[in-house]
Coordinates of N, CA and C in Angstrom, one line a residue:
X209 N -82.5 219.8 53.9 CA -83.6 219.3 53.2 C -84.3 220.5 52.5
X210 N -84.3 221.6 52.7 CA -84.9 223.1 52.4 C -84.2 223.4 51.2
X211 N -83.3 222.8 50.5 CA -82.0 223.5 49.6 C -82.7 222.5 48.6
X212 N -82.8 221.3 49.2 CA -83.3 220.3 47.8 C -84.9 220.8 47.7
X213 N -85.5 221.2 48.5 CA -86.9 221.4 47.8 C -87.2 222.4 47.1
X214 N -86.0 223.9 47.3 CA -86.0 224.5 46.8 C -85.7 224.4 45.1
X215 N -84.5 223.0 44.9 CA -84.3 223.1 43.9 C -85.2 222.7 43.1
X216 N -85.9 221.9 43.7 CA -86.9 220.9 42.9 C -87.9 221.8 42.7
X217 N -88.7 222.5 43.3 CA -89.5 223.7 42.9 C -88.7 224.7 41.8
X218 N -87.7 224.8 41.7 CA -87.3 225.8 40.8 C -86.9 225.0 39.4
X219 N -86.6 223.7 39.3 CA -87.1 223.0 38.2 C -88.0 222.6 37.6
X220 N -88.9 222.3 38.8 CA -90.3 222.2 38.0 C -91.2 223.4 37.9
X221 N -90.5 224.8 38.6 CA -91.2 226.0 38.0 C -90.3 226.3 36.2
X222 N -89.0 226.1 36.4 CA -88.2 226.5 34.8 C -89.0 225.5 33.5
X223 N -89.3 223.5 34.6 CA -89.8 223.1 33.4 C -91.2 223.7 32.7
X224 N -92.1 224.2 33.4 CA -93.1 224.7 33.4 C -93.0 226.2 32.4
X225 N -92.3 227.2 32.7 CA -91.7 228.1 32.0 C -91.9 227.3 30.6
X226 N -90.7 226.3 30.3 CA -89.9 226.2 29.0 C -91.3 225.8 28.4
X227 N -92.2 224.6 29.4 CA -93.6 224.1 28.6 C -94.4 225.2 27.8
X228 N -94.8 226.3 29.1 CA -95.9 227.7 28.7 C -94.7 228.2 27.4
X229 N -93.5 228.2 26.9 CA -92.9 228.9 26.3 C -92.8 228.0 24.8
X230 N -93.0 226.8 25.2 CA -93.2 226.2 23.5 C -94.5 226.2 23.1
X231 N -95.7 226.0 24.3 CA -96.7 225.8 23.7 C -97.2 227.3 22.7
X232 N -96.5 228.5 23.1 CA -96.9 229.8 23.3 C -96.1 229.8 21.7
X233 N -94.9 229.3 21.4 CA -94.4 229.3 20.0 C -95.5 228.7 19.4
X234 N -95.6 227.8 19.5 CA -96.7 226.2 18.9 C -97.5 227.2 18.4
X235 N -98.5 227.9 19.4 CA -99.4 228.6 19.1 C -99.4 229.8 18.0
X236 N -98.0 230.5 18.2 CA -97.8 231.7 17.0 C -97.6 230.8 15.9
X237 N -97.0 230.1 15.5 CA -96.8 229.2 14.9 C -97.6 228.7 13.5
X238 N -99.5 228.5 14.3 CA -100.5 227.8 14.5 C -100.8 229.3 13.7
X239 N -101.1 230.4 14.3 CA -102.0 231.8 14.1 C -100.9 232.0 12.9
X240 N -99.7 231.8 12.5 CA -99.1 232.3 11.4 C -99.5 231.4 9.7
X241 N -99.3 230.1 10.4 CA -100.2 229.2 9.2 C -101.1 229.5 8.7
X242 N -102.7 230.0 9.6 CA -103.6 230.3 9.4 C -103.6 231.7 9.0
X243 N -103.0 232.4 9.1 CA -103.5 233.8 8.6 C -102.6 233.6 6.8
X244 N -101.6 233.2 6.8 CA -101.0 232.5 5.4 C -102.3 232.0 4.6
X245 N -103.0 231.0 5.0 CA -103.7 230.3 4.8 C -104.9 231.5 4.5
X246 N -105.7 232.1 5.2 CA -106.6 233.2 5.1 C -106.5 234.1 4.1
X247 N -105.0 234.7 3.8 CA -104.6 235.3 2.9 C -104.9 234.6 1.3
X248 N -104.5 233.6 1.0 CA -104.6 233.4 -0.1 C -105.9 232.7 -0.6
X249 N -106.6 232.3 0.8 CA -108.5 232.0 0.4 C -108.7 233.1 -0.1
X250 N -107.8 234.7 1.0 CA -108.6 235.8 0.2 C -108.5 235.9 -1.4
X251 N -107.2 235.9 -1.5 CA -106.4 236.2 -3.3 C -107.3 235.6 -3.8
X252 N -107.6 234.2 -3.9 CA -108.7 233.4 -4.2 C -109.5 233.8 -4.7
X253 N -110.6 234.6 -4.1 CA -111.8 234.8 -3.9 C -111.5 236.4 -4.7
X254 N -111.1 237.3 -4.3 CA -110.4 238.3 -5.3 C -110.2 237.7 -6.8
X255 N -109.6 236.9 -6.9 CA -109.0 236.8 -8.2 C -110.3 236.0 -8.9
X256 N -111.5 235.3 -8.3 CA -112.1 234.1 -9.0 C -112.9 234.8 -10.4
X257 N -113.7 236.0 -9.8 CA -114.1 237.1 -10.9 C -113.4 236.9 -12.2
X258 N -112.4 238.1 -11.5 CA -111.7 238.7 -12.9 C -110.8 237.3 -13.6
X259 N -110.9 236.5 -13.1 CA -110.3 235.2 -13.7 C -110.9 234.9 -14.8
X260 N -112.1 235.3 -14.8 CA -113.1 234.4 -15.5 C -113.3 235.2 -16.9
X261 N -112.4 236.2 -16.9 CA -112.5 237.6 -18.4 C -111.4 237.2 -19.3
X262 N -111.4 236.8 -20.4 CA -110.7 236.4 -21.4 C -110.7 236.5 -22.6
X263 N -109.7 236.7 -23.7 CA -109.9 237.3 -24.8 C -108.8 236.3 -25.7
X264 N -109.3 236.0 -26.9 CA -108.3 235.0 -27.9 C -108.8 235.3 -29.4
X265 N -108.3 235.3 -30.2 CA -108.2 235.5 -31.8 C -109.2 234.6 -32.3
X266 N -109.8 234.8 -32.9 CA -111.0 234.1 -33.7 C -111.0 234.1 -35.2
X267 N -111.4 233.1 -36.3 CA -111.6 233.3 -37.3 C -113.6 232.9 -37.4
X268 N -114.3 233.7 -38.4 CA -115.8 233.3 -38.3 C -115.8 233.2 -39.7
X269 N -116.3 231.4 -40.0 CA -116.7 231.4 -41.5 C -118.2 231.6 -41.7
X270 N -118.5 232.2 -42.4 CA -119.3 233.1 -43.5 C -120.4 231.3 -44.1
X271 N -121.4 231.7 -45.0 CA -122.1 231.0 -45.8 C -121.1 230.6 -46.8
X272 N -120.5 231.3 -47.6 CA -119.6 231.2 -48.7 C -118.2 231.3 -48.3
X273 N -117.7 230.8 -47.0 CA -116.4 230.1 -46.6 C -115.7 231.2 -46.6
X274 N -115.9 232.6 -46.6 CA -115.1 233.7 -46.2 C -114.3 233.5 -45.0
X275 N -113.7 233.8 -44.9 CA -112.9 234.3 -43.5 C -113.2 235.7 -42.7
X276 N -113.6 235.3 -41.6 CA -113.5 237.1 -41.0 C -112.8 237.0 -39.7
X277 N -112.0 237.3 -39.3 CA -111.1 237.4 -38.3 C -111.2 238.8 -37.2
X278 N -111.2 238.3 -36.5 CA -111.6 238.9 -35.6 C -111.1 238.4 -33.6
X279 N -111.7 238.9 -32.7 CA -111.7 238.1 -31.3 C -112.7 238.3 -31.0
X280 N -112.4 236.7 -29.7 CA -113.4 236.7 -29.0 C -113.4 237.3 -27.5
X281 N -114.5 237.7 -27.1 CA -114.7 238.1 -25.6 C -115.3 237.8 -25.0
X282 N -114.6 236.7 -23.7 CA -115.3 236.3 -22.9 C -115.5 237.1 -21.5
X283 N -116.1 237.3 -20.6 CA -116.8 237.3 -19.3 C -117.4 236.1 -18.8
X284 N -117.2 235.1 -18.3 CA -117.7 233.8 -17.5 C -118.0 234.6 -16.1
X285 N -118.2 235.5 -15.7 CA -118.2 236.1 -14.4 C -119.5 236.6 -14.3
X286 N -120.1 236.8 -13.1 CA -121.3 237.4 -13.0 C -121.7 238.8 -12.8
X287 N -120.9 239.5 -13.0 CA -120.6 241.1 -12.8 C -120.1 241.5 -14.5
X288 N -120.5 242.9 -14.6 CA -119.6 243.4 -16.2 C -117.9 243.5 -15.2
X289 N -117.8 243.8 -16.3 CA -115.9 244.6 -16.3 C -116.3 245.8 -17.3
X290 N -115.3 246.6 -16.4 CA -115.3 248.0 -17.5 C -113.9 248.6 -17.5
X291 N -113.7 249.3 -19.0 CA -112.9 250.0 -19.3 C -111.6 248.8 -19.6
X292 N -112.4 248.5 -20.8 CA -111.7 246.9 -21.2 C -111.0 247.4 -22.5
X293 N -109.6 247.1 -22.7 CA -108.8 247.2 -23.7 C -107.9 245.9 -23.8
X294 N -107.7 246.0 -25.5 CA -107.4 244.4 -25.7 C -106.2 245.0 -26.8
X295 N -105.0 244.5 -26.6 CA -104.1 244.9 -27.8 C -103.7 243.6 -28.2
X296 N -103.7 243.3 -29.5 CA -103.8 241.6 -30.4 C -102.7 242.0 -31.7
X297 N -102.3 240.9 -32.3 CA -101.7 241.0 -33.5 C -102.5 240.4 -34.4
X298 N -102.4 240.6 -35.7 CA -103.6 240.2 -36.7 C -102.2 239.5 -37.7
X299 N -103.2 238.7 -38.5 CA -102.4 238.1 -39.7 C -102.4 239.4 -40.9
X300 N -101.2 239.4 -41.6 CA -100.7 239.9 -42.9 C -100.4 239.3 -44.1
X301 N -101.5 239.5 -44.8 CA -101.3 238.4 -46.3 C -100.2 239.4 -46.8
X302 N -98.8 238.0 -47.5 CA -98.0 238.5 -48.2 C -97.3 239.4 -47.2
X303 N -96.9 239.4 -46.4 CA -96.0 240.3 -45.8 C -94.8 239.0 -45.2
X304 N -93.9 239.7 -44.3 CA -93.1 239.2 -43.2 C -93.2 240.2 -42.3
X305 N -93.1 239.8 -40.6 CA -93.7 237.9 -40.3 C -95.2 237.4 -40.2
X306 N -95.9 237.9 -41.0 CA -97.1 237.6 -41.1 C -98.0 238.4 -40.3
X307 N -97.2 238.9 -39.2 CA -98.8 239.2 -38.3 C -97.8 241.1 -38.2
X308 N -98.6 241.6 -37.6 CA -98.7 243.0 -37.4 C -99.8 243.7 -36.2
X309 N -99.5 244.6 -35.2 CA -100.4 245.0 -34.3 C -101.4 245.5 -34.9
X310 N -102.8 245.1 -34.2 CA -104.4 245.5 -34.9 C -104.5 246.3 -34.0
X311 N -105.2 247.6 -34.4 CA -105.4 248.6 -33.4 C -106.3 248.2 -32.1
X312 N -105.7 248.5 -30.9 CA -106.6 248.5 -29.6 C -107.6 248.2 -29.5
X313 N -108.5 247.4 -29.4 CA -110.0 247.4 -29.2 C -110.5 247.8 -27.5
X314 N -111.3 248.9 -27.4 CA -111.6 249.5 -26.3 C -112.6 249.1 -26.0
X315 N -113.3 248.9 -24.9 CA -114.5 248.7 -24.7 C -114.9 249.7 -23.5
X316 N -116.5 250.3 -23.4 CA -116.6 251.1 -22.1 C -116.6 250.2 -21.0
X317 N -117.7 249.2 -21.1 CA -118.1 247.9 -20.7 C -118.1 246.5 -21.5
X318 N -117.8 245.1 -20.7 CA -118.1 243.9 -21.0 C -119.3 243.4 -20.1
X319 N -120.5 242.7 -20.3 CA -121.6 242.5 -19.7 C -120.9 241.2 -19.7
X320 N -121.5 239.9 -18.7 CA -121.2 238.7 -18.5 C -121.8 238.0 -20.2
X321 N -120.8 237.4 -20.5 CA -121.1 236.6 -22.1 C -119.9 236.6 -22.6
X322 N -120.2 235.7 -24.0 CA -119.2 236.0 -25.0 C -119.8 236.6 -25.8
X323 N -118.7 236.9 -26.9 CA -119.1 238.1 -27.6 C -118.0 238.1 -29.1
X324 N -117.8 238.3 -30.4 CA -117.3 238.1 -31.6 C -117.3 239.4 -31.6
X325 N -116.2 239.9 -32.0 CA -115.8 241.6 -32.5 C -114.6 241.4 -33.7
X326 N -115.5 241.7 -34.8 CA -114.8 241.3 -35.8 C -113.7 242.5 -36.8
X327 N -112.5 242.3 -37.0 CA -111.6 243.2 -37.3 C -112.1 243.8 -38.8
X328 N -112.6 245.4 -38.5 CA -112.6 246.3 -40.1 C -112.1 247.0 -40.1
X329 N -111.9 247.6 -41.1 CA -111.3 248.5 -41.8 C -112.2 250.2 -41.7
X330 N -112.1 250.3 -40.5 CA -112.5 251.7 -40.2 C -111.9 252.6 -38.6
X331 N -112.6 253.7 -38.9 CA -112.1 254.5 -37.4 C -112.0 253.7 -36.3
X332 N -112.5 253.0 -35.9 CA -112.9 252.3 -34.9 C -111.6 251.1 -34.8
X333 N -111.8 250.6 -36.0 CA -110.9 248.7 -36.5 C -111.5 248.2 -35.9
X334 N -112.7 247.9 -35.5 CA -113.5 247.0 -34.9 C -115.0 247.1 -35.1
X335 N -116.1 245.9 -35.3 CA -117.6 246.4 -35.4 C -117.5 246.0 -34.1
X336 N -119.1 246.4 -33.8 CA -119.5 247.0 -32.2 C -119.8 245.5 -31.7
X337 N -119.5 243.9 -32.2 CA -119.7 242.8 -31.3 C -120.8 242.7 -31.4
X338 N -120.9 241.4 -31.3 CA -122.7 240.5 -31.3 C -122.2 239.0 -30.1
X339 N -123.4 238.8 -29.5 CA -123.2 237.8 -28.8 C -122.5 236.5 -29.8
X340 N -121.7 235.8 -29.2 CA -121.2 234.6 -30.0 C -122.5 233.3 -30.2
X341 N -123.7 233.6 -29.8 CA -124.7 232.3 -29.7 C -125.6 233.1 -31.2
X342 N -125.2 234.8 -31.7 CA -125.9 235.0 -32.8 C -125.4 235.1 -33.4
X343 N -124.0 235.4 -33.9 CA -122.6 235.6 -34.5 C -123.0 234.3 -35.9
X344 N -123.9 234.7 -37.1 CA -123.9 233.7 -38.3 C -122.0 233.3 -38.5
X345 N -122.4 231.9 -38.7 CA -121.2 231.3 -39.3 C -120.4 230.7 -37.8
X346 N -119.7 229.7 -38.7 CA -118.9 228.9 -37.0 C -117.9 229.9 -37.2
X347 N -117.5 230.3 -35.7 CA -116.6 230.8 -34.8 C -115.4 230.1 -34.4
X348 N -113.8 229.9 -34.9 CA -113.1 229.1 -34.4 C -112.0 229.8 -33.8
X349 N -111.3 229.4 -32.9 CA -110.1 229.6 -32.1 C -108.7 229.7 -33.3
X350 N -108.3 231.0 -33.3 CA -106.9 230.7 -34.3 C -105.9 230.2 -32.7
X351 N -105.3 228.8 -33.0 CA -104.6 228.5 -32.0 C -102.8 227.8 -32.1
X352 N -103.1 227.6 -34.1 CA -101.6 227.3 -34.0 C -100.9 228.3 -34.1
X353 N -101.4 229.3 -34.7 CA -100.3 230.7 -35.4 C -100.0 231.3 -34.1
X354 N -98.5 231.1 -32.7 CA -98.3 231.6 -31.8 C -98.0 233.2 -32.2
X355 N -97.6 233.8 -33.7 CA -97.4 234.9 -34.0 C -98.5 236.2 -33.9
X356 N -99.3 235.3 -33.7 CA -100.9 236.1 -33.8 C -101.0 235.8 -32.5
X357 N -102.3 237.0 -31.6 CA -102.8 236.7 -30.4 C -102.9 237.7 -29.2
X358 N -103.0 237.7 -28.2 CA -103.7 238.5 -27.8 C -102.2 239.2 -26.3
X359 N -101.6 240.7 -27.3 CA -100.6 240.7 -26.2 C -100.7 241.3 -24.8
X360 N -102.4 242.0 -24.6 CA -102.4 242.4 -23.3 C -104.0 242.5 -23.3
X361 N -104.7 241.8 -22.5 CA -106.0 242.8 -21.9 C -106.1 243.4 -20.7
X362 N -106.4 244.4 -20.5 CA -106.5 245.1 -19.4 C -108.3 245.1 -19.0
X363 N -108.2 245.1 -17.6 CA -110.1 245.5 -17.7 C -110.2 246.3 -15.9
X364 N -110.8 247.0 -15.6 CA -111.5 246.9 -13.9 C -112.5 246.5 -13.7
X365 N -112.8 245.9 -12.4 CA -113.5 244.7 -11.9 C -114.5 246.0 -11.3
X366 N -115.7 244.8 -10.7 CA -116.7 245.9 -9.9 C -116.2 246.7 -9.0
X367 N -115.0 246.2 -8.3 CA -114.6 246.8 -7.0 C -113.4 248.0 -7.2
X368 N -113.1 248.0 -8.6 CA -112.5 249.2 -8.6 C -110.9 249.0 -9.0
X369 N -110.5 247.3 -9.1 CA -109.2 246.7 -9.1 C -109.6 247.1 -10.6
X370 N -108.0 247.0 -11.2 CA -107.4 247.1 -12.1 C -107.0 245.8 -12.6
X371 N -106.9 245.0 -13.6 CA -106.4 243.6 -14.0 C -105.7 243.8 -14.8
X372 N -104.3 243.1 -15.5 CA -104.1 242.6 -17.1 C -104.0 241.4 -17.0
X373 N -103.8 241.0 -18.5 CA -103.6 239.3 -18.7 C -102.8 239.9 -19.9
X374 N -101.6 239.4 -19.1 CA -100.1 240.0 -20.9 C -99.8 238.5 -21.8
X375 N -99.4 238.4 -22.5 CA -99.1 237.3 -23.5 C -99.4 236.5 -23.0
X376 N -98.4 236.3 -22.0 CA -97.9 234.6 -21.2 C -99.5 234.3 -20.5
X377 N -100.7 235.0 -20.7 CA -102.0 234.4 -20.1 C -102.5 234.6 -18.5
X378 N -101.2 234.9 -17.8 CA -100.9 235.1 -16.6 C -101.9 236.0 -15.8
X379 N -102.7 236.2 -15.0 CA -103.9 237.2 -14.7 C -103.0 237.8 -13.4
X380 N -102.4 239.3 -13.7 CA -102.0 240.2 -12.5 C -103.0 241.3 -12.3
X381 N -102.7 241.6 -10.8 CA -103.3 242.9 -10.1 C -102.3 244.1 -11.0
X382 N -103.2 245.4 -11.0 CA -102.2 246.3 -11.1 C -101.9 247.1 -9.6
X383 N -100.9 247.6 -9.7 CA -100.9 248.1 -8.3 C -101.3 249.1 -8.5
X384 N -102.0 249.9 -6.9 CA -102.8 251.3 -6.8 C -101.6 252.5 -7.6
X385 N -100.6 252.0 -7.6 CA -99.8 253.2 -8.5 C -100.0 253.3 -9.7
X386 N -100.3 252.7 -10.5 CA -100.6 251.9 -11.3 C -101.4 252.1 -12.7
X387 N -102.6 252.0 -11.3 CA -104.3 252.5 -11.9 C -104.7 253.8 -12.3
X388 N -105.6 253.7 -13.4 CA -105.7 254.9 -13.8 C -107.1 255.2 -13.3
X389 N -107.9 256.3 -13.7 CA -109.1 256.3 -13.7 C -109.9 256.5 -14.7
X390 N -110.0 255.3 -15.3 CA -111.3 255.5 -16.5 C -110.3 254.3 -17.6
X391 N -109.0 254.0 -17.5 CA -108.3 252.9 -18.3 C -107.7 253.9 -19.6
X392 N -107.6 253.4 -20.3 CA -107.5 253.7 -21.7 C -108.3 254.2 -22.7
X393 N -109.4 254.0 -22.2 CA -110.5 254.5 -22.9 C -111.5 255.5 -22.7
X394 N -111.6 255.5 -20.9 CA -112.0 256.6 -20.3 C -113.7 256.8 -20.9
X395 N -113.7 257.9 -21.1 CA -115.4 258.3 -21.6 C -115.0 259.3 -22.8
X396 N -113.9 258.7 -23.7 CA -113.9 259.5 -25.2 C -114.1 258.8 -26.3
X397 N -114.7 258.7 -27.9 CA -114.7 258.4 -28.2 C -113.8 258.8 -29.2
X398 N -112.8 257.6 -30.0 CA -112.0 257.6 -31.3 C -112.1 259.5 -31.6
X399 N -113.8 259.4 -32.3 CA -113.6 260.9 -33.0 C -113.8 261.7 -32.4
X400 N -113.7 261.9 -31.2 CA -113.6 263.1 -30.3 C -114.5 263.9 -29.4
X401 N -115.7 262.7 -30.0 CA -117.1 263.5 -29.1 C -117.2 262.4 -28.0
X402 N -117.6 263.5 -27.3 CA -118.1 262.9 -25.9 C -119.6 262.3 -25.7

C-alpha cells in the first residue's frame, strides 16, 4: 500500500510541477505582451510631437492674380523644432520635366504655427516667412503636380532626436549615428557671418 501512495504523491507533486510550470509561461507570456504593448505607447508618445511638423508646396495669389510659389510650414506641436531643413522641387517654365531642385531652405528655428516662405531669387532663395493667418492673398496647396514637392525635411525635436520626413511622407527617427550637431544649418549664415 506504501508503493501506491508513493505514486500517487509523486503524481500529484509532477501534476503540480507541470501546473506552477504553465502558469509561470502564461505569466512571461502576459509580461512579454505588455512590455510590447509599453513599447509602442512609448514610440507613440515619442513620435506624437515631431508628427505634428510638416512641410508641402504652396502657390499664394496676389491682388492681381500673380502667382508666388513658395512652401508651407507647419508645426501643430507645442514645442519649436530646430535646425529645420526642407529640400523641395520647384516648377520650371518652359523647360523639361518641368520641376528642378529649389535651394534648401534652412531654418535655425520653427516656433509652433504655420508659416508661408515664399521662393526668390536671392542668396538666401527664400524670404524670411510670415505667419500663414497674415500672408496677403489665398495660399493654396500645389497637390496635383507629383513632380513638384517636398523631397526631405529634416528637423530636431526638444529632446535632442533628430527626424526626417523623405518623399514617401513617412516620419523616421535618425539614428544616434546619424545625428549631427546643429543639422545642416548649424549657426552659419549663407554669407558667412556668424
Amino acid at each position: 500500500m506504501g508503493d501506491v501512495t508513493n505514486w500517487i504523491g509523486l503524481v500529484v507533486n509532477g501534476g503540480a510541477l507541470a501546473a506552477a510550470g504553465a502558469a509561470g509561461f502564461a505569466a512571461w507570456r502576459t509580461l512579454k505582451v505588455e512590455q510590447a504593448r509599453d513599447r509602442r505607447t512609448e514610440d507613440d508618445r515619442r513620435r506624437e510631437e515631431p508628427g505634428k511638423v510638416n512641410a508641402w508646396q504652396a502657390v499664394r495669389l496676389d491682388a492681381k492674380k500673380h502667382k508666388h510659389y513658395g512652401l508651407v510650414m507647419a508645426n501643430r506641436g507645442e514645442n519649436p523644432v530646430r535646425h529645420v531643413s526642407v529640400a523641395s522641387r520647384e516648377w520650371v517654365k518652359d523647360a523639361y520635366p518641368k520641376s528642378q531642385s529649389s535651394p534648401v531652405l534652412h531654418l535655425a528655428t520653427l516656433p509652433p504655427g504655420t508659416y508661408f516662405f515664399e521662393r526668390l531669387e536671392n542668396v538666401f532663395g527664400w524670404d524670411l516667412g510670415q505667419s500663414l493667418d497674415a500672408v496677403y492673398g489665398a495660399v493654396s496647396p500645389v497637390m496635383k503636380a507629383d513632380r513638384l514637392g517636398i523631397d526631405e525635411l529634416t528637423f530636431t525635436d526638444t529632446t535632442g532626436q533628430q527626424w526626417i520626413r523623405g518623399r514617401d511622407g513617412l516620419l523616421r527617427e535618425v539614428p544616434e549615428s546619424g545625428q549631427t550637431d546643429g543639422g545642416q544649418f548649424g549657426d552659419q549664415r549663407p554669407d558667412g557671418a556668424h
